[in-house]
Coordinates of C-alpha atoms and ligand atoms in Angstrom, one line a residue:
M23 CA 0.0 0.0 0.0
S24 CA 2.7 2.4 0.9
R25 CA 4.3 4.5 -1.9
I26 CA 7.5 5.2 0.1
D27 CA 10.4 2.7 0.4
L28 CA 9.8 1.7 4.1
K29 CA 13.2 -0.1 4.3
K30 CA 15.0 3.2 3.6
A31 CA 12.8 5.5 5.6
H32 CA 13.9 6.7 9.0
F33 CA 12.1 6.2 12.3
S34 CA 10.2 9.5 12.5
T35 CA 8.9 9.0 8.9
L36 CA 7.8 5.5 9.8
C37 CA 6.0 6.8 12.9
V38 CA 4.0 9.2 10.7
H39 CA 3.4 7.0 7.6
G40 CA 2.9 3.7 9.4
S41 CA 3.6 0.3 8.1
G42 CA 1.2 0.4 5.2
G43 CA -0.5 3.7 4.8
V44 CA -4.2 4.1 4.7
D45 CA -7.2 2.1 5.8
P46 CA -7.5 -0.8 3.3
A47 CA -11.4 -0.8 3.3
T48 CA -12.0 3.0 2.9
G49 CA -8.8 4.8 2.1
A50 CA -9.2 6.9 5.3
I51 CA -5.8 8.2 6.3
S52 CA -6.7 7.9 10.0
T53 CA -7.6 4.3 10.7
P54 CA -11.3 4.3 11.7
I55 CA -12.3 3.1 15.2
Y56 CA -14.1 -0.1 14.3
Q57 CA -16.4 -0.1 17.2
S58 CA -17.9 -3.5 16.5
S59 CA -17.9 -6.6 18.7
T60 CA -18.8 -9.1 15.9
F61 CA -18.3 -9.3 12.1
A62 CA -20.7 -10.7 9.5
F63 CA -19.6 -13.7 7.4
K64 CA -20.4 -13.7 3.7
N65 CA -22.0 -17.1 3.9
A66 CA -21.8 -20.2 6.0
K67 CA -18.7 -21.6 4.3
H68 CA -16.9 -18.3 4.8
G69 CA -17.6 -18.5 8.5
A70 CA -16.5 -22.1 8.8
D71 CA -13.3 -21.5 6.8
I72 CA -12.3 -18.6 9.0
F73 CA -12.8 -20.7 12.1
A74 CA -10.8 -23.5 10.5
G75 CA -8.0 -21.1 9.8
E76 CA -8.3 -21.6 6.0
Q77 CA -9.3 -18.0 5.3
E78 CA -8.3 -14.7 7.0
G79 CA -11.0 -12.6 8.3
Y80 CA -12.5 -11.0 11.4
V81 CA -14.9 -12.9 13.7
Y82 CA -15.2 -11.3 17.0
S83 CA -13.3 -8.4 18.7
R84 CA -11.8 -10.6 21.5
I85 CA -9.8 -12.4 18.8
G86 CA -9.1 -9.4 16.6
N87 CA -10.4 -6.1 15.4
P88 CA -9.3 -4.0 12.3
T89 CA -8.2 -0.9 14.4
Q90 CA -6.2 -3.3 16.7
T91 CA -4.6 -4.9 13.6
A92 CA -3.5 -1.5 12.2
L93 CA -1.8 -0.8 15.6
E94 CA -0.2 -4.2 15.8
K95 CA 1.3 -3.9 12.3
E96 CA 2.7 -0.5 13.1
V97 CA 4.2 -1.6 16.4
A98 CA 5.8 -4.8 14.9
F99 CA 7.3 -2.6 12.3
L100 CA 8.7 0.0 14.7
E101 CA 10.2 -2.7 17.0
Q102 CA 11.4 -4.6 13.9
G103 CA 9.7 -7.8 14.9
E104 CA 7.6 -10.1 12.8
A105 CA 4.3 -9.6 14.6
S106 CA 2.7 -7.9 17.6
L107 CA -0.3 -8.3 19.8
A108 CA -2.1 -5.5 21.8
F109 CA -3.6 -5.9 25.3
G110 CA -5.8 -3.9 27.6
S111 CA -2.9 -3.0 29.9
G112 CA 0.9 -3.5 30.3
M113 CA 0.2 -5.9 33.1
A114 CA -2.2 -7.9 30.8
A115 CA 0.6 -8.1 28.2
I116 CA 3.2 -9.2 30.8
S117 CA 1.1 -11.7 32.6
S118 CA -0.1 -13.2 29.3
V119 CA 3.5 -13.6 28.1
I120 CA 4.5 -15.4 31.3
L121 CA 1.5 -17.6 31.2
S122 CA 2.3 -18.5 27.6
L123 CA 5.9 -19.5 28.5
C124 CA 5.4 -21.2 31.9
K125 CA 3.3 -24.0 33.3
S126 CA 3.0 -25.0 37.0
G127 CA 6.4 -26.2 38.1
N128 CA 8.3 -23.9 35.9
N129 CA 10.3 -20.9 37.0
V130 CA 11.2 -17.5 35.5
L131 CA 14.6 -15.9 36.0
S132 CA 14.2 -12.2 36.3
S133 CA 16.2 -9.0 37.1
N134 CA 15.3 -7.6 40.5
V135 CA 14.4 -4.0 39.7
L136 CA 11.0 -4.1 38.1
Y137 CA 7.9 -2.1 37.8
G138 CA 6.0 -2.6 41.1
G139 CA 3.1 -4.4 39.5
T140 CA 5.4 -6.9 37.7
H141 CA 7.3 -7.5 41.0
N142 CA 4.0 -8.3 42.7
L143 CA 2.9 -10.6 39.9
F144 CA 6.2 -12.4 40.2
M145 CA 6.5 -12.6 43.9
I146 CA 2.9 -12.9 45.2
T147 CA 0.5 -13.9 42.4
L148 CA 2.3 -16.4 40.1
P149 CA 3.5 -18.6 43.0
Q150 CA -0.1 -19.3 43.8
Y151 CA -0.4 -21.0 40.4
G152 CA 2.8 -23.0 40.8
I153 CA 5.1 -20.6 38.8
T154 CA 8.0 -19.3 40.8
V155 CA 10.3 -16.4 39.9
K156 CA 13.9 -15.9 40.9
E157 CA 14.8 -12.2 41.0
I158 CA 18.5 -11.6 40.7
D159 CA 20.8 -8.6 40.3
G160 CA 20.9 -8.5 36.5
T161 CA 23.8 -6.2 36.3
I162 CA 26.0 -9.2 37.2
L163 CA 25.6 -11.4 34.2
E164 CA 26.9 -14.5 35.9
N165 CA 23.8 -14.4 38.1
F166 CA 21.7 -15.5 35.1
E167 CA 24.0 -18.3 34.2
K168 CA 24.2 -19.5 37.9
N169 CA 20.5 -19.5 38.5
I170 CA 19.1 -21.3 35.4
D171 CA 17.9 -24.8 36.1
E172 CA 16.0 -27.4 34.1
N173 CA 12.6 -25.8 35.0
T174 CA 13.6 -22.3 33.9
T175 CA 11.5 -21.5 30.9
C176 CA 12.4 -17.8 30.3
I177 CA 14.6 -14.9 31.3
Y178 CA 12.8 -11.6 32.0
I179 CA 14.5 -8.2 32.2
E180 CA 13.5 -4.5 32.4
T181 CA 16.1 -2.1 31.1
P182 CA 16.4 0.7 32.0
A183 CA 14.5 -0.4 35.0
N184 CA 11.7 1.6 36.6
P185 CA 12.5 3.4 38.9
T186 CA 16.3 3.1 39.5
L187 CA 17.3 3.3 35.8
T188 CA 19.6 0.3 36.2
L189 CA 20.6 -1.2 32.9
I190 CA 21.2 -4.8 31.8
D191 CA 23.2 -5.8 28.8
I192 CA 20.6 -7.1 26.4
A193 CA 23.0 -8.7 23.9
E194 CA 24.9 -10.6 26.6
C195 CA 21.7 -11.7 28.2
A196 CA 20.4 -12.9 24.9
K197 CA 23.5 -15.1 24.4
I198 CA 22.9 -16.8 27.8
A199 CA 19.2 -17.3 26.9
K200 CA 20.2 -18.8 23.5
K201 CA 22.7 -21.1 25.0
H202 CA 20.0 -22.5 27.3
K203 CA 17.4 -22.5 24.5
I204 CA 15.0 -20.3 26.5
P205 CA 13.4 -17.0 25.3
L206 CA 14.6 -13.6 26.6
V207 CA 11.7 -11.2 27.3
V208 CA 12.5 -7.5 27.6
D209 CA 10.2 -4.8 29.0
N210 CA 11.0 -1.9 26.7
T211 CA 8.5 0.6 28.2
L212 CA 11.0 3.3 29.3
P213 CA 13.1 3.6 26.1
T214 CA 10.4 2.8 23.5
P215 CA 11.6 1.5 20.1
Y216 CA 12.8 5.0 19.3
H217 CA 15.6 4.6 21.8
Q218 CA 16.1 0.8 22.1
R219 CA 15.3 -2.2 19.9
P220 CA 15.8 -5.3 22.0
L221 CA 14.9 -7.7 19.1
N222 CA 17.8 -6.4 17.1
L223 CA 20.1 -7.1 20.1
G224 CA 19.0 -10.8 20.3
A225 CA 15.9 -10.7 22.5
D226 CA 13.0 -12.9 21.6
I227 CA 10.0 -11.0 23.0
V228 CA 9.4 -7.4 23.8
V229 CA 6.6 -6.2 26.2
H230 CA 5.4 -2.7 26.7
S231 CA 3.1 -0.7 28.9
A232 CA 1.8 1.4 26.0
T233 CA 0.1 3.5 28.7
K234 CA 3.4 5.4 28.9
Y235 CA 5.3 6.9 26.0
I236 CA 3.6 5.1 23.2
G237 CA 0.2 6.5 24.1
G238 CA 2.0 9.5 25.4
H239 CA -0.9 11.7 26.6
G240 CA -2.0 10.1 29.8
D241 CA -5.4 9.1 28.4
T242 CA -5.1 5.4 27.8
V243 CA -4.1 2.2 29.6
A244 CA -2.8 -0.4 27.2
G245 CA -0.1 -3.1 26.6
L246 CA 1.8 -4.6 23.7
V247 CA 3.9 -7.7 22.9
V248 CA 6.2 -8.1 19.9
G249 CA 7.9 -11.3 18.7
K250 CA 8.0 -14.0 16.1
R251 CA 4.8 -14.5 14.1
E252 CA 4.5 -18.1 15.2
Y253 CA 4.7 -17.1 18.9
I254 CA 2.3 -14.1 18.5
D255 CA -0.2 -16.3 16.8
R256 CA -0.1 -18.8 19.7
L257 CA -0.3 -16.0 22.2
R258 CA -3.5 -14.7 20.5
G259 CA -5.0 -18.1 19.9
E260 CA -4.4 -19.5 23.4
I261 CA -3.9 -16.8 26.0
L262 CA -5.7 -13.7 24.7
R263 CA -8.6 -15.8 23.5
D264 CA -9.0 -17.6 26.8
F265 CA -8.1 -14.9 29.3
G266 CA -9.6 -12.1 27.3
G267 CA -7.3 -9.2 28.3
I268 CA -8.0 -7.3 25.0
I269 CA -7.6 -3.7 24.0
S270 CA -10.6 -1.6 23.0
P271 CA -10.9 -0.2 19.5
L272 CA -10.8 3.3 20.9
N273 CA -7.7 2.7 22.9
A274 CA -6.0 1.0 19.9
W275 CA -6.8 4.2 17.9
L276 CA -5.4 6.5 20.6
L277 CA -2.1 4.5 20.5
L278 CA -2.0 4.8 16.7
R279 CA -2.4 8.5 17.1
G280 CA 0.2 8.7 19.8
L281 CA 2.7 6.8 17.7
K282 CA 2.6 9.5 15.0
T283 CA 4.5 11.9 17.3
L284 CA 6.6 9.3 19.2
A285 CA 9.9 10.4 17.7
L286 CA 9.2 14.1 18.2
R287 CA 8.0 13.6 21.8
M288 CA 10.9 11.3 22.7
D289 CA 13.5 13.9 21.5
K290 CA 11.9 16.6 23.6
H291 CA 11.5 14.3 26.7
E292 CA 15.2 13.5 26.4
E293 CA 16.4 17.0 25.8
N294 CA 14.5 18.2 28.8
A295 CA 15.5 15.3 31.0
M296 CA 19.2 15.7 30.2
E297 CA 19.1 19.4 31.2
I298 CA 17.1 18.7 34.4
A299 CA 19.4 15.7 35.3
K300 CA 22.4 18.0 35.0
F301 CA 20.7 20.7 37.1
L302 CA 19.9 18.2 39.9
N303 CA 23.4 16.7 39.7
F304 CA 24.9 20.0 40.9
H305 CA 22.1 20.9 43.3
P306 CA 23.3 21.0 47.0
K307 CA 20.1 19.5 48.3
V308 CA 20.4 16.4 46.0
K309 CA 22.5 13.4 47.1
Q310 CA 22.5 11.4 43.9
V311 CA 20.9 11.5 40.5
W312 CA 20.2 8.4 38.2
Y313 CA 19.9 9.2 34.5
P314 CA 21.5 7.0 31.9
G315 CA 22.6 10.1 29.9
L316 CA 24.8 11.4 32.7
T317 CA 28.4 10.4 32.5
T318 CA 28.2 9.8 36.3
H319 CA 25.6 7.0 35.7
P320 CA 27.4 3.8 36.6
Q321 CA 26.3 2.2 33.3
H322 CA 26.6 5.2 31.0
E323 CA 28.8 3.3 28.6
L324 CA 26.3 0.4 28.3
A325 CA 23.6 3.0 27.7
K326 CA 25.5 4.4 24.8
K327 CA 26.1 0.9 23.4
Q328 CA 22.6 -0.4 23.4
M329 CA 20.4 2.8 23.3
T330 CA 20.2 5.6 20.9
G331 CA 18.9 8.0 23.5
F332 CA 18.3 8.1 27.2
G333 CA 14.6 8.7 27.7
G334 CA 12.7 11.0 30.0
V335 CA 12.7 9.4 33.4
I336 CA 15.1 10.6 36.1
S337 CA 15.4 9.4 39.7
F338 CA 17.2 11.1 42.5
E339 CA 17.8 10.9 46.2
I340 CA 17.1 14.1 48.1
K341 CA 19.0 14.9 51.2
G342 CA 16.8 14.7 54.3
G343 CA 15.0 11.5 53.4
R344 CA 11.2 11.0 53.2
K345 CA 10.3 14.3 54.9
A346 CA 12.4 16.3 52.4
G347 CA 10.9 14.3 49.5
E348 CA 7.4 14.9 50.7
K349 CA 8.1 18.6 51.1
L350 CA 9.4 18.7 47.5
M351 CA 6.4 16.8 46.1
N352 CA 4.0 19.1 47.9
S353 CA 5.8 22.2 46.7
V354 CA 6.0 21.7 43.0
K355 CA 3.5 23.5 40.9
L356 CA 4.2 22.5 37.3
F357 CA 5.1 18.9 38.0
T358 CA 2.0 16.9 38.9
L359 CA 2.2 14.6 41.9
A360 CA 1.0 11.4 40.2
V361 CA 2.2 7.9 39.2
S362 CA 2.7 6.8 35.6
L363 CA 5.3 8.2 33.2
G364 CA 5.7 9.0 29.5
D365 CA 3.0 11.7 29.4
V366 CA 3.4 15.1 27.8
D367 CA 2.9 16.5 31.3
S368 CA 5.7 16.3 33.8
L369 CA 5.0 14.0 36.8
I370 CA 6.7 13.4 40.2
E371 CA 6.2 10.6 42.6
H372 CA 7.7 8.7 45.5
P373 CA 8.3 5.0 44.4
G374 CA 8.8 3.7 47.9
S375 CA 5.3 4.6 49.0
M376 CA 3.6 4.6 45.7
T377 CA 4.5 2.6 42.5
H378 CA 6.9 0.3 44.3
S379 CA 5.1 -0.1 47.6
T380 CA 4.7 -3.8 46.5
Y381 CA 8.4 -4.2 47.5
S382 CA 9.1 -5.1 51.1
P383 CA 11.2 -2.5 53.0
E384 CA 14.2 -4.9 52.8
D385 CA 13.8 -5.4 49.0
L386 CA 13.5 -1.6 48.5
E387 CA 16.7 -1.1 50.4
S388 CA 18.5 -3.9 48.5
V389 CA 17.7 -2.3 45.1
G390 CA 18.6 1.2 46.2
I391 CA 15.1 2.7 46.6
S392 CA 15.7 4.8 49.7
E393 CA 13.2 6.9 51.7
G394 CA 14.4 10.1 49.9
F395 CA 14.2 8.5 46.4
V396 CA 12.0 10.6 44.1
R397 CA 11.1 9.8 40.4
L398 CA 10.5 12.4 37.8
A399 CA 8.8 11.7 34.4
V400 CA 9.9 14.7 32.5
G401 CA 7.3 16.0 30.1
I402 CA 7.6 18.2 27.0
E403 CA 7.0 21.6 28.6
D404 CA 9.6 24.3 28.3
R405 CA 12.7 23.1 30.2
N406 CA 13.3 26.5 31.9
D407 CA 9.8 26.4 33.4
L408 CA 10.5 22.9 34.7
K409 CA 13.8 23.8 36.2
D410 CA 12.4 27.0 37.8
D411 CA 9.6 24.8 39.3
L412 CA 12.1 22.3 40.8
S413 CA 14.3 25.1 41.9
Q414 CA 11.5 26.9 43.9
A415 CA 10.3 23.6 45.4
L416 CA 13.9 22.6 46.5
K417 CA 14.3 26.0 48.2
K418 CA 11.3 25.1 50.4
V419 CA 13.0 21.9 51.5
Q420 CA 14.9 22.4 54.8
Ligands
PLP529 C1 3.5 1.0 34.0 C2 4.5 -0.1 33.7 C3 4.0 -1.4 33.6 C4 2.5 -1.8 33.7 O1 1.8 -1.3 32.7 P1 0.2 -0.9 32.9 O2 -0.1 -0.4 31.5 O3 0.1 0.1 34.0 O4 -0.6 -2.2 33.2 C5 4.9 -2.4 33.2 N1 6.2 -2.1 33.1 C6 6.7 -0.8 33.2 C7 8.2 -0.6 33.1 C8 5.9 0.2 33.6 O5 6.3 1.4 33.7

């Protein structure tokens, strides 16, 4: 359908023009929101053939919907994977992938800094179904090798991790996974395919909370999985079909719309974040700043190797602990005190008591999330306004 050479086009062009151009049924340049639960068959044979897998076609929106298909094609394309599958949330995507790879008695080997919901799924919920997860320090690669056993059916990593921005070497991790013939799953929410493409580095499956940068406007909760066609077909046919964690046509459309400006937004998020990270790094009331773009980040070299940009999330430890952090969060005016990230608006939160309150106090300490640990999701406002806001709020901290 597309008139441009998609192989030669750059990322921002692909974001705008998509994987194939216009709506195949109508020529609409914005894919319509196909708000329909079911789809008419041409005749009885047509229906039976679709069910038998002998003809392609839509049946029922829990199995597939044209707006969702347009999104999935686009995302597979941007992540450079064969196929993609959308879900109703990032957690639906992540839990579905784990359920597709593990049966009772199996275990997952995972890095230990994870989105709080993923950590809770791994530590509390999955064990109730006989699936256990070993969380290890993924910055030490030998830990993966050492902890794989005959029941380990996948490696799961988040890099950069939410909220400590700890990185894991995807290519090295992929080598270990290949050696043991198990898939490597990477949560690519923070960098997005604009800043990191795990499949090109050897990973097998990519998961996303599309609620964040892909949607980009704080108006949609959604998830995505990208991988080999054979795997995605099985994920759709078994897990999505039976557990039903689907995306709505409207939300699929909102993500398609978000994707058009992904490159533009990520550039601005990064530009702003870099400037704010530097500002905080020199601020007397700040103890430490974590941002992969800073040369002081312990894994800055790895960030340069596997990422093409450093994203918009910054974490820092404020001097004075929890009380100082609370004062800061209650004093900002432009930053909104809210969880989530990746929105055009700048957000601030306290992981220890909010997004990562699913971690026990000991686990929080062991991964470096202290009482004074604050996370910023830098938006696309003017960076001077953002700096001024943090500056005035930091002045109020004793
Ligand atoms: C938010 C988030 C999730 C969970 O996604 P939902 O869309 O909220 O279900 C998973 N991983 C990361 C890194 C996240 O930031």
